Amino acid sequence: AAAPRRALVVLDFGAGDGRCLGAFVDAARFLGDGAALRVVAYDVSRGALRAFERRCLDAGFEPIKDGVASKNPNVTISFETGGAGDAPEAAERRLETLGPFDLIYSGWGSTSAIPDLEEDGPSRQDRFLAVFKRLAPRLVQVVSSENNFAGPRARFDALRARRLAGDASSDLLSELRLATRRGHFYYPVSGREYF
């Protein structure tokens, strides 16, 4: 008999509420009989990861230690909460213990939303991309959907609508700041706002 194949291991960086669960299940089916897919869902939001876990349970996954699993197809998902202010190298040390990874999957919105907390040197985005290169031979970055940052986007759309309706109050202008064009907004991370 043929030896069972090793699981394909994916790091879902910025996993959020599990918007990619269906794609992971489809990928495991594509891998075929005897194959397994192991996903490490990493996000800075515990709430989002809890929503991801609920989505899995609603889809028929069973709870296991540190995550959830399905038997058909063979998919295991574990949940790892990172810190929004973590240095990329600190995240790397944590993630190394959960690999090795065959692939890192990240929405561009997850990567581009990484705030720069240091003033000098390479950006945190560039440092995380370097970490990804060390952690896995492949990186898949997808363009994020309009759903990313839906709350902040809606808030700034409403502010711009007030401005277009003639509101020129100093309170509105101080809240709007540079986000005067459609698609521009500020979003909060660790008590700071980023544009």
Tab-separated table of N, CA, C and O in Angstrom, residues 22-103:
chain	number	residue	atom	x	y	z
A	22	GLY	N	-14.400	28.109	2.263
A	22	GLY	CA	-14.866	27.353	1.097
A	22	GLY	C	-13.734	27.007	0.140
A	22	GLY	O	-13.673	25.890	-0.394
A	23	ALA	N	-12.816	27.936	-0.065
A	23	ALA	CA	-11.674	27.687	-0.954
A	23	ALA	C	-10.757	26.614	-0.372
A	23	ALA	O	-10.225	25.781	-1.110
A	24	PHE	N	-10.589	26.610	0.955
A	24	PHE	CA	-9.752	25.584	1.578
A	24	PHE	C	-10.398	24.205	1.436
A	24	PHE	O	-9.713	23.216	1.132
A	25	VAL	N	-11.700	24.115	1.644
A	25	VAL	CA	-12.410	22.836	1.485
A	25	VAL	C	-12.292	22.364	0.035
A	25	VAL	O	-11.998	21.193	-0.221
A	26	ASP	N	-12.488	23.275	-0.922
A	26	ASP	CA	-12.345	22.917	-2.337
A	26	ASP	C	-10.933	22.445	-2.652
A	26	ASP	O	-10.738	21.478	-3.404
A	27	ALA	N	-9.928	23.119	-2.088
A	27	ALA	CA	-8.529	22.725	-2.328
A	27	ALA	C	-8.263	21.324	-1.791
A	27	ALA	O	-7.585	20.521	-2.444
A	28	ALA	N	-8.802	21.014	-0.614
A	28	ALA	CA	-8.603	19.677	-0.043
A	28	ALA	C	-9.263	18.618	-0.928
A	28	ALA	O	-8.693	17.538	-1.134
A	29	ARG	N	-10.425	18.913	-1.456
A	29	ARG	CA	-11.079	17.974	-2.384
A	29	ARG	C	-10.229	17.782	-3.634
A	29	ARG	O	-10.086	16.673	-4.139
A	30	PHE	N	-9.662	18.861	-4.126
A	30	PHE	CA	-8.822	18.808	-5.314
A	30	PHE	C	-7.582	17.939	-5.068
A	30	PHE	O	-7.122	17.240	-5.964
A	31	LEU	N	-7.038	17.986	-3.857
A	31	LEU	CA	-5.852	17.190	-3.531
A	31	LEU	C	-6.132	15.694	-3.628
A	31	LEU	O	-5.225	14.916	-3.876
A	32	GLY	N	-7.374	15.290	-3.417
A	32	GLY	CA	-7.756	13.901	-3.625
A	32	GLY	C	-7.702	13.046	-2.378
A	32	GLY	O	-7.352	13.498	-1.283
A	33	ASP	N	-8.051	11.781	-2.570
A	33	ASP	CA	-8.093	10.813	-1.474
A	33	ASP	C	-6.727	10.649	-0.829
A	33	ASP	O	-5.706	10.638	-1.514
A	34	GLY	N	-6.742	10.523	0.469
A	34	GLY	CA	-5.504	10.313	1.209
A	34	GLY	C	-4.713	11.577	1.480
A	34	GLY	O	-3.728	11.555	2.191
A	35	ALA	N	-5.155	12.686	0.892
A	35	ALA	CA	-4.450	13.949	1.101
A	35	ALA	C	-5.104	14.708	2.248
A	35	ALA	O	-6.268	14.501	2.565
A	36	ALA	N	-4.333	15.556	2.861
A	36	ALA	CA	-4.846	16.376	3.957
A	36	ALA	C	-4.372	17.808	3.768
A	36	ALA	O	-3.285	18.054	3.247
A	37	LEU	N	-5.202	18.721	4.219
A	37	LEU	CA	-4.851	20.134	4.200
A	37	LEU	C	-4.880	20.622	5.639
A	37	LEU	O	-5.870	20.438	6.339
A	38	ARG	N	-3.767	21.200	6.063
A	38	ARG	CA	-3.706	21.784	7.413
A	38	ARG	C	-3.515	23.276	7.252
A	38	ARG	O	-2.582	23.726	6.587
A	39	VAL	N	-4.437	24.058	7.852
A	39	VAL	CA	-4.418	25.509	7.746
A	39	VAL	C	-4.151	26.102	9.122
A	39	VAL	O	-4.805	25.719	10.100
A	40	VAL	N	-3.197	27.013	9.196
A	40	VAL	CA	-2.984	27.800	10.406
A	40	VAL	C	-3.571	29.172	10.113
A	40	VAL	O	-3.069	29.907	9.265
A	41	ALA	N	-4.679	29.488	10.783
A	41	ALA	CA	-5.362	30.769	10.598
A	41	ALA	C	-4.772	31.764	11.591
A	41	ALA	O	-4.909	31.599	12.792
A	42	TYR	N	-4.104	32.794	11.073
A	42	TYR	CA	-3.396	33.781	11.892
A	42	TYR	C	-4.046	35.136	11.701
A	42	TYR	O	-4.255	35.583	10.570
A	43	ASP	N	-4.383	35.783	12.806
A	43	ASP	CA	-4.970	37.117	12.721
A	43	ASP	C	-4.703	37.838	14.031
A	43	ASP	O	-4.483	37.198	15.061
A	44	VAL	N	-4.736	39.167	14.005
A	44	VAL	CA	-4.549	39.943	15.233
A	44	VAL	C	-5.864	40.106	15.988
A	44	VAL	O	-5.861	40.569	17.123
A	45	SER	N	-6.965	39.697	15.399
A	45	SER	CA	-8.272	39.843	16.028
A	45	SER	C	-8.781	38.501	16.552
A	45	SER	O	-9.124	37.611	15.767
A	46	ARG	N	-8.838	38.381	17.877
A	46	ARG	CA	-9.407	37.157	18.469
A	46	ARG	C	-10.872	37.001	18.069
A	46	ARG	O	-11.350	35.901	17.821
A	47	GLY	N	-11.594	38.121	18.020
A	47	GLY	CA	-13.002	38.074	17.637
A	47	GLY	C	-13.191	37.525	16.236
A	47	GLY	O	-14.092	36.724	15.976
A	48	ALA	N	-12.344	37.962	15.302
A	48	ALA	CA	-12.434	37.457	13.929
A	48	ALA	C	-12.146	35.965	13.893
A	48	ALA	O	-12.845	35.208	13.208
A	49	LEU	N	-11.136	35.519	14.637
A	49	LEU	CA	-10.822	34.085	14.652
A	49	LEU	C	-11.944	33.274	15.304
A	49	LEU	O	-12.228	32.146	14.875
A	50	ARG	N	-12.601	33.830	16.317
A	50	ARG	CA	-13.763	33.129	16.908
A	50	ARG	C	-14.877	33.011	15.874
A	50	ARG	O	-15.554	31.984	15.780
A	51	ALA	N	-15.071	34.064	15.070
A	51	ALA	CA	-16.078	34.009	14.003
A	51	ALA	C	-15.691	32.960	12.958
A	51	ALA	O	-16.557	32.227	12.452
A	52	PHE	N	-14.408	32.844	12.648
A	52	PHE	CA	-13.913	31.826	11.715
A	52	PHE	C	-14.234	30.440	12.279
A	52	PHE	O	-14.759	29.570	11.571
A	53	GLU	N	-13.952	30.237	13.553
A	53	GLU	CA	-14.228	28.935	14.174
A	53	GLU	C	-15.728	28.622	14.125
A	53	GLU	O	-16.127	27.495	13.797
A	54	ARG	N	-16.575	29.614	14.419
A	54	ARG	CA	-18.025	29.394	14.349
A	54	ARG	C	-18.447	29.036	12.921
A	54	ARG	O	-19.289	28.158	12.708
A	55	ARG	N	-17.841	29.709	11.943
A	55	ARG	CA	-18.151	29.403	10.540
A	55	ARG	C	-17.801	27.945	10.233
A	55	ARG	O	-18.557	27.243	9.555
A	56	CYS	N	-16.657	27.496	10.736
A	56	CYS	CA	-16.247	26.098	10.527
A	56	CYS	C	-17.240	25.135	11.182
A	56	CYS	O	-17.654	24.144	10.568
A	57	LEU	N	-17.602	25.420	12.418
A	57	LEU	CA	-18.543	24.548	13.129
A	57	LEU	C	-19.896	24.518	12.413
A	57	LEU	O	-20.510	23.453	12.273
A	58	ASP	N	-20.347	25.665	11.924
A	58	ASP	CA	-21.601	25.730	11.169
A	58	ASP	C	-21.514	24.916	9.880
A	58	ASP	O	-22.533	24.421	9.379
A	59	ALA	N	-20.309	24.767	9.332
A	59	ALA	CA	-20.101	24.015	8.095
A	59	ALA	C	-19.882	22.522	8.356
A	59	ALA	O	-19.600	21.776	7.425
A	60	GLY	N	-19.979	22.107	9.624
A	60	GLY	CA	-19.864	20.683	9.935
A	60	GLY	C	-18.516	20.232	10.451
A	60	GLY	O	-18.301	19.037	10.665
A	61	PHE	N	-17.589	21.144	10.659
A	61	PHE	CA	-16.308	20.783	11.259
A	61	PHE	C	-16.537	20.389	12.713
A	61	PHE	O	-17.481	20.846	13.352
A	62	GLU	N	-15.661	19.562	13.242
A	62	GLU	CA	-15.717	19.133	14.636
A	62	GLU	C	-14.625	19.844	15.423
A	62	GLU	O	-13.511	20.035	14.910
A	63	PRO	N	-14.904	20.210	16.678
A	63	PRO	CA	-13.843	20.824	17.496
A	63	PRO	C	-12.776	19.789	17.859
A	63	PRO	O	-13.090	18.628	18.112
A	64	ILE	N	-11.529	20.214	17.811
A	64	ILE	CA	-10.391	19.409	18.266
A	64	ILE	C	-9.513	20.324	19.109
A	64	ILE	O	-9.757	21.532	19.180
A	65	LYS	N	-8.479	19.752	19.717
A	65	LYS	CA	-7.549	20.575	20.494
A	65	LYS	C	-6.949	21.638	19.569
A	65	LYS	O	-6.428	21.328	18.507
A	66	ASP	N	-7.051	22.900	19.964
A	66	ASP	CA	-6.470	24.038	19.238
A	66	ASP	C	-7.102	24.336	17.888
A	66	ASP	O	-6.512	25.024	17.072
A	67	GLY	N	-8.297	23.785	17.607
A	67	GLY	CA	-8.881	24.114	16.321
A	67	GLY	C	-10.103	23.301	15.982
A	67	GLY	O	-10.871	22.883	16.852
A	68	VAL	N	-10.273	23.062	14.671
A	68	VAL	CA	-11.411	22.312	14.152
A	68	VAL	C	-10.910	21.393	13.042
A	68	VAL	O	-9.838	21.609	12.475
A	69	ALA	N	-11.707	20.361	12.724
A	69	ALA	CA	-11.307	19.430	11.665
A	69	ALA	C	-12.543	18.872	10.981
A	69	ALA	O	-13.611	18.750	11.581
A	70	SER	N	-12.382	18.519	9.721
A	70	SER	CA	-13.402	17.778	8.975
A	70	SER	C	-12.722	16.539	8.416
A	70	SER	O	-11.517	16.545	8.152
A	71	LYS	N	-13.496	15.485	8.236
A	71	LYS	CA	-12.930	14.235	7.720
A	71	LYS	C	-13.074	14.121	6.208
A	71	LYS	O	-12.274	13.475	5.556
A	72	ASN	N	-14.113	14.705	5.644
A	72	ASN	CA	-14.325	14.573	4.219
A	72	ASN	C	-14.720	15.928	3.634
A	72	ASN	O	-15.882	16.311	3.726
A	73	PRO	N	-13.827	16.669	3.072
A	73	PRO	CA	-12.413	16.350	2.891
A	73	PRO	C	-11.624	16.552	4.182
A	73	PRO	O	-12.107	17.153	5.133
A	74	ASN	N	-10.398	16.057	4.162
A	74	ASN	CA	-9.541	16.082	5.343
A	74	ASN	C	-8.902	17.475	5.487
A	74	ASN	O	-7.895	17.774	4.861
A	75	VAL	N	-9.542	18.313	6.312
A	75	VAL	CA	-9.062	19.681	6.547
A	75	VAL	C	-8.984	19.903	8.052
A	75	VAL	O	-9.937	19.625	8.766
A	76	THR	N	-7.848	20.388	8.508
A	76	THR	CA	-7.670	20.772	9.911
A	76	THR	C	-7.302	22.248	9.940
A	76	THR	O	-6.442	22.686	9.171
A	77	ILE	N	-7.956	22.990	10.818
A	77	ILE	CA	-7.671	24.423	10.940
A	77	ILE	C	-7.371	24.726	12.393
A	77	ILE	O	-8.148	24.390	13.283
A	78	SER	N	-6.216	25.337	12.643
A	78	SER	CA	-5.875	25.822	13.982
A	78	SER	C	-5.875	27.344	13.939
A	78	SER	O	-5.731	27.949	12.878
A	79	PHE	N	-6.043	27.958	15.115
A	79	PHE	CA	-6.205	29.407	15.187
A	79	PHE	C	-5.095	30.006	16.034
A	79	PHE	O	-4.849	29.553	17.147
A	80	GLU	N	-4.444	31.011	15.501
A	80	GLU	CA	-3.313	31.654	16.175
A	80	GLU	C	-3.524	33.159	16.171
A	80	GLU	O	-3.635	33.769	15.111
A	81	THR	N	-3.571	33.746	17.366
A	81	THR	CA	-3.748	35.193	17.486
A	81	THR	C	-2.392	35.868	17.597
A	81	THR	O	-1.587	35.525	18.455
A	82	GLY	N	-2.144	36.814	16.709
A	82	GLY	CA	-0.918	37.602	16.768
A	82	GLY	C	-1.204	38.956	17.393
A	82	GLY	O	-2.354	39.312	17.638
A	83	GLY	N	-0.166	39.701	17.639
A	83	GLY	CA	-0.316	41.046	18.182
A	83	GLY	C	-0.174	42.076	17.082
A	83	GLY	O	0.730	41.973	16.253
A	84	ALA	N	-1.066	43.057	17.069
A	84	ALA	CA	-1.027	44.085	16.017
A	84	ALA	C	0.306	44.825	16.006
A	84	ALA	O	0.765	45.271	14.963
A	85	GLY	N	0.938	44.949	17.154
A	85	GLY	CA	2.205	45.658	17.223
A	85	GLY	C	3.417	44.746	17.225
A	85	GLY	O	4.542	45.211	17.387
A	86	ASP	N	3.201	43.428	17.027
A	86	ASP	CA	4.325	42.489	17.042
A	86	ASP	C	5.339	42.826	15.956
A	86	ASP	O	4.962	43.146	14.822
A	87	ALA	N	6.594	42.717	16.304
A	87	ALA	CA	7.636	42.824	15.285
A	87	ALA	C	7.529	41.608	14.373
A	87	ALA	O	7.211	40.511	14.829
A	88	PRO	N	7.756	41.776	13.075
A	88	PRO	CA	7.672	40.640	12.160
A	88	PRO	C	8.539	39.461	12.597
A	88	PRO	O	8.136	38.307	12.480
A	89	GLU	N	9.709	39.758	13.141
A	89	GLU	CA	10.611	38.684	13.558
A	89	GLU	C	10.051	37.908	14.755
A	89	GLU	O	10.260	36.705	14.874
A	90	ALA	N	9.311	38.577	15.636
A	90	ALA	CA	8.660	37.894	16.762
A	90	ALA	C	7.538	36.994	16.245
A	90	ALA	O	7.386	35.854	16.705
A	91	ALA	N	6.772	37.488	15.286
A	91	ALA	CA	5.729	36.659	14.677
A	91	ALA	C	6.366	35.455	13.988
A	91	ALA	O	5.844	34.340	14.069
A	92	GLU	N	7.491	35.660	13.341
A	92	GLU	CA	8.187	34.562	12.664
A	92	GLU	C	8.566	33.471	13.651
A	92	GLU	O	8.361	32.277	13.382
A	93	ARG	N	9.117	33.860	14.806
A	93	ARG	CA	9.514	32.853	15.799
A	93	ARG	C	8.312	32.024	16.248
A	93	ARG	O	8.409	30.815	16.403
A	94	ARG	N	7.156	32.679	16.446
A	94	ARG	CA	5.945	31.945	16.828
A	94	ARG	C	5.475	31.034	15.709
A	94	ARG	O	5.095	29.888	15.935
A	95	LEU	N	5.468	31.556	14.492
A	95	LEU	CA	4.939	30.790	13.369
A	95	LEU	C	5.841	29.628	12.978
A	95	LEU	O	5.344	28.596	12.506
A	96	GLU	N	7.143	29.768	13.187
A	96	GLU	CA	8.068	28.668	12.874
A	96	GLU	C	7.687	27.404	13.632
A	96	GLU	O	7.867	26.301	13.116
A	97	THR	N	7.167	27.561	14.825
A	97	THR	CA	6.794	26.390	15.633
A	97	THR	C	5.549	25.703	15.090
A	97	THR	O	5.254	24.572	15.492
A	98	LEU	N	4.810	26.355	14.195
A	98	LEU	CA	3.569	25.801	13.660
A	98	LEU	C	3.736	25.247	12.251
A	98	LEU	O	2.809	24.637	11.718
A	99	GLY	N	4.880	25.456	11.644
A	99	GLY	CA	5.151	25.003	10.280
A	99	GLY	C	5.823	23.648	10.283
A	99	GLY	O	5.674	22.913	11.247
A	100	PRO	N	6.536	23.320	9.223
A	100	PRO	CA	6.849	24.169	8.079
A	100	PRO	C	5.627	24.355	7.180
A	100	PRO	O	4.747	23.505	7.126
A	101	PHE	N	5.619	25.482	6.473
A	101	PHE	CA	4.510	25.819	5.603
A	101	PHE	C	4.888	25.569	4.151
A	101	PHE	O	6.019	25.818	3.736
A	102	ASP	N	3.924	25.078	3.393
A	102	ASP	CA	4.105	24.915	1.950
A	102	ASP	C	3.698	26.183	1.203
A	102	ASP	O	4.182	26.436	0.095
A	103	LEU	N	2.809	26.955	1.831
A	103	LEU	CA	2.239	28.113	1.167
A	103	LEU	C	1.764	29.102	2.214
A	103	LEU	O	1.248	28.703	3.257
